[in-house]
mmCIF file of C-alpha atoms in Angstrom:
data_model
loop_
_atom_site.group_PDB
_atom_site.id
_atom_site.type_symbol
_atom_site.label_atom_id
_atom_site.label_comp_id
_atom_site.label_asym_id
_atom_site.label_seq_id
_atom_site.Cartn_x
_atom_site.Cartn_y
_atom_site.Cartn_z
ATOM 1 C CA MET F 1104 -15.911 -24.468 0.169
ATOM 2 C CA GLU F 1105 -12.583 -25.678 1.615
ATOM 3 C CA ASN F 1106 -10.980 -24.025 4.690
ATOM 4 C CA GLY F 1107 -7.926 -22.745 2.444
ATOM 5 C CA GLU F 1108 -10.264 -21.835 -0.122
ATOM 6 C CA TRP F 1109 -12.200 -19.457 2.290
ATOM 7 C CA LEU F 1110 -9.130 -18.254 4.087
ATOM 8 C CA GLY F 1111 -7.889 -17.289 0.554
ATOM 9 C CA GLU F 1112 -10.840 -15.256 -0.412
ATOM 10 C CA PHE F 1113 -11.476 -13.944 3.164
ATOM 11 C CA THR F 1114 -7.679 -12.426 3.086
ATOM 12 C CA GLY F 1115 -8.115 -11.067 -0.616
ATOM 13 C CA ILE F 1116 -11.086 -9.305 0.256
ATOM 14 C CA VAL F 1117 -9.644 -7.706 3.734
ATOM 15 C CA SER F 1118 -6.512 -6.678 1.996
ATOM 16 C CA LEU F 1119 -8.262 -5.051 -0.663
ATOM 17 C CA LEU F 1120 -10.204 -2.939 1.863
ATOM 18 C CA LEU F 1121 -6.998 -2.374 3.913
ATOM 19 C CA PHE F 1122 -5.322 -0.912 0.794
ATOM 20 C CA VAL F 1123 -8.040 1.248 -0.442
ATOM 21 C CA ALA F 1124 -8.299 2.617 3.242
ATOM 22 C CA ALA F 1125 -4.652 3.240 3.715
ATOM 23 C CA ASN F 1126 -4.014 4.531 0.220
ATOM 24 C CA ALA F 1127 -6.961 7.106 0.546
ATOM 25 C CA TYR F 1128 -4.229 9.233 2.452
ATOM 26 C CA TYR F 1129 -2.701 10.226 -0.927
ATOM 27 C CA PRO F 1130 -5.919 11.906 -2.441
ATOM 28 C CA ALA F 1131 -6.851 12.953 1.052
ATOM 29 C CA ARG F 1132 -3.800 15.104 1.505
ATOM 30 C CA LEU F 1133 -3.483 16.189 -2.179
ATOM 31 C CA ILE F 1134 -7.150 18.032 -1.469
ATOM 32 C CA ALA F 1135 -5.992 19.372 1.734
ATOM 33 C CA ASN F 1136 -2.932 20.804 0.520
ATOM 34 C CA GLN F 1137 -5.126 22.875 -1.562
ATOM 35 C CA PHE F 1138 -6.257 24.564 1.550
ATOM 36 C CA ARG F 1139 -2.649 25.773 3.275
ATOM 37 C CA PRO F 1140 -1.567 26.486 5.603
ATOM 38 C CA TRP F 1141 -3.540 23.819 7.798
ATOM 39 C CA PRO F 1142 -4.941 24.318 11.158
ATOM 40 C CA ARG F 1143 -3.226 22.604 13.967
ATOM 41 C CA ASP F 1144 -5.652 19.712 14.032
ATOM 42 C CA VAL F 1145 -5.309 18.994 10.306
ATOM 43 C CA ALA F 1146 -1.741 18.504 10.671
ATOM 44 C CA ILE F 1147 -2.032 16.284 13.566
ATOM 45 C CA PHE F 1148 -4.693 14.313 11.592
ATOM 46 C CA PHE F 1149 -2.321 13.562 8.597
ATOM 47 C CA LYS F 1150 0.709 12.891 10.850
ATOM 48 C CA LYS F 1151 -1.451 10.048 12.877
ATOM 49 C CA TYR F 1152 -2.789 8.987 9.277
ATOM 50 C CA LEU F 1153 0.491 8.457 7.902
ATOM 51 C CA ASP F 1154 1.379 6.142 10.634
ATOM 52 C CA ILE F 1155 -2.025 4.470 9.903
ATOM 53 C CA HIS F 1156 -1.384 4.332 6.174
ATOM 54 C CA MET F 1157 1.962 2.355 6.830
ATOM 55 C CA TRP F 1158 0.521 0.026 9.311
ATOM 56 C CA MET F 1159 -2.395 -0.899 7.200
ATOM 57 C CA ASN F 1160 -0.271 -1.358 4.408
ATOM 58 C CA VAL F 1161 1.699 -3.721 5.903
ATOM 59 C CA ILE F 1162 -1.157 -5.715 7.174
ATOM 60 C CA ALA F 1163 -2.607 -5.863 3.832
ATOM 61 C CA PHE F 1164 0.826 -7.005 2.232
ATOM 62 C CA VAL F 1165 0.709 -9.574 4.827
ATOM 63 C CA LEU F 1166 -3.060 -10.686 4.194
ATOM 64 C CA MET F 1167 -2.335 -10.294 0.213
ATOM 65 C CA THR F 1168 0.577 -12.948 0.680
ATOM 66 C CA ILE F 1169 -1.709 -15.153 2.507
ATOM 67 C CA HIS F 1170 -4.359 -14.528 -0.282
ATOM 68 C CA ALA F 1171 -1.873 -15.530 -3.052
ATOM 69 C CA HIS F 1172 -0.963 -18.869 -1.205
ATOM 70 C CA TYR F 1173 -4.441 -20.099 -0.691
ATOM 71 C CA THR F 1174 -5.795 -19.138 -4.035
ATOM 72 C CA ASP F 1175 -5.610 -20.862 -7.317
ATOM 73 C CA ASP F 1176 -5.481 -17.629 -9.304
ATOM 74 C CA ARG F 1177 -1.738 -17.450 -10.462
ATOM 75 C CA ASN F 1178 -0.330 -15.964 -13.522
ATOM 76 C CA LEU F 1179 2.580 -13.412 -14.425
ATOM 77 C CA PHE F 1180 0.516 -10.408 -13.892
ATOM 78 C CA LEU F 1181 -0.496 -11.286 -10.118
ATOM 79 C CA TYR F 1182 3.267 -12.389 -9.670
ATOM 80 C CA ALA F 1183 4.650 -9.026 -10.758
ATOM 81 C CA SER F 1184 2.086 -7.222 -8.601
ATOM 82 C CA LEU F 1185 2.986 -9.072 -5.821
ATOM 83 C CA LEU F 1186 6.877 -8.098 -6.559
ATOM 84 C CA VAL F 1187 5.751 -4.543 -6.919
ATOM 85 C CA THR F 1188 3.642 -4.745 -3.322
ATOM 86 C CA VAL F 1189 6.910 -6.013 -1.715
ATOM 87 C CA TRP F 1190 9.037 -3.038 -3.597
ATOM 88 C CA LEU F 1191 6.220 -0.453 -2.393
ATOM 89 C CA THR F 1192 5.961 -1.970 1.393
ATOM 90 C CA LEU F 1193 9.906 -2.228 1.852
ATOM 91 C CA ALA F 1194 10.536 1.243 0.483
ATOM 92 C CA GLY F 1195 7.695 2.441 2.772
ATOM 93 C CA LEU F 1196 9.180 0.949 5.798
ATOM 94 C CA LEU F 1197 12.774 2.180 4.979
ATOM 95 C CA MET F 1198 11.489 5.805 4.763
ATOM 96 C CA ARG F 1199 10.166 5.391 8.355
ATOM 97 C CA SER F 1200 13.577 4.167 9.437
ATOM 98 C CA LYS F 1201 15.975 6.578 11.630
ATOM 99 C CA LYS F 1202 18.963 5.014 10.426
ATOM 100 C CA PHE F 1203 19.230 6.960 6.871
ATOM 101 C CA THR F 1204 20.202 10.290 5.863
ATOM 102 C CA SER F 1205 17.562 12.746 4.818
ATOM 103 C CA ASP F 1206 19.242 12.360 1.259
ATOM 104 C CA THR F 1207 18.727 8.857 1.128
ATOM 105 C CA LYS F 1208 15.164 9.104 2.421
ATOM 106 C CA LYS F 1209 14.517 11.933 -0.188
ATOM 107 C CA GLN F 1210 15.461 9.506 -2.942
ATOM 108 C CA MET F 1211 13.466 6.704 -1.480
ATOM 109 C CA ARG F 1212 10.650 8.787 -1.288
ATOM 110 C CA LEU F 1213 10.696 9.786 -4.699
ATOM 111 C CA ILE F 1214 10.667 6.019 -5.921
ATOM 112 C CA HIS F 1215 8.070 5.217 -3.279
ATOM 113 C CA THR F 1216 5.542 8.048 -4.191
ATOM 114 C CA GLN F 1217 5.815 7.696 -7.951
ATOM 115 C CA GLN F 1218 2.372 7.437 -9.188
ATOM 116 C CA MET F 1219 3.203 5.194 -12.168
ATOM 117 C CA VAL F 1220 4.302 2.919 -9.869
ATOM 118 C CA PHE F 1221 0.774 2.616 -8.165
ATOM 119 C CA VAL F 1222 -0.831 2.778 -11.013
ATOM 120 C CA ALA F 1223 1.319 -0.108 -12.557
ATOM 121 C CA TRP F 1224 0.370 -2.228 -9.437
ATOM 122 C CA LEU F 1225 -3.366 -1.541 -9.931
ATOM 123 C CA VAL F 1226 -2.990 -2.440 -13.688
ATOM 124 C CA LEU F 1227 -1.245 -5.398 -12.905
ATOM 125 C CA LEU F 1228 -3.794 -6.642 -10.335
ATOM 126 C CA ILE F 1229 -6.780 -5.795 -12.663
ATOM 127 C CA LEU F 1230 -5.396 -8.042 -15.567
ATOM 128 C CA GLY F 1231 -4.050 -10.724 -13.396
ATOM 129 C CA HIS F 1232 -7.520 -10.999 -12.148
ATOM 130 C CA ILE F 1233 -9.423 -10.733 -15.200
ATOM 131 C CA LEU F 1234 -7.272 -13.338 -17.064
ATOM 132 C CA THR F 1235 -7.686 -15.999 -14.404
#
């Protein structure tokens, strides 16, 4: 296995693991919401996990881009999943910016957290890898 192939495979696996760990935030939060009001410790945990969620997704996105560059797996579905990943990453980063009004952030949050976007992303990735 050449260095480029190895790097492509390694970054793909690590980005997958980071995406899974980072996005476990949402089901964990949905489950925890069933037990509100939260104790102070739980609220602090989710506040920290939100920052971890954001940075793990940014790192996973960078690794996914490296993976896309070094692997031979290329098709329309994978390119589309990369574009959806760009959108989700940028929307997530913009939501954390202090330069926007709360109204603008609320609109971005609605777009960013739509479950259909996430499901479409997963379907594109799965189809893209099955069809290569």
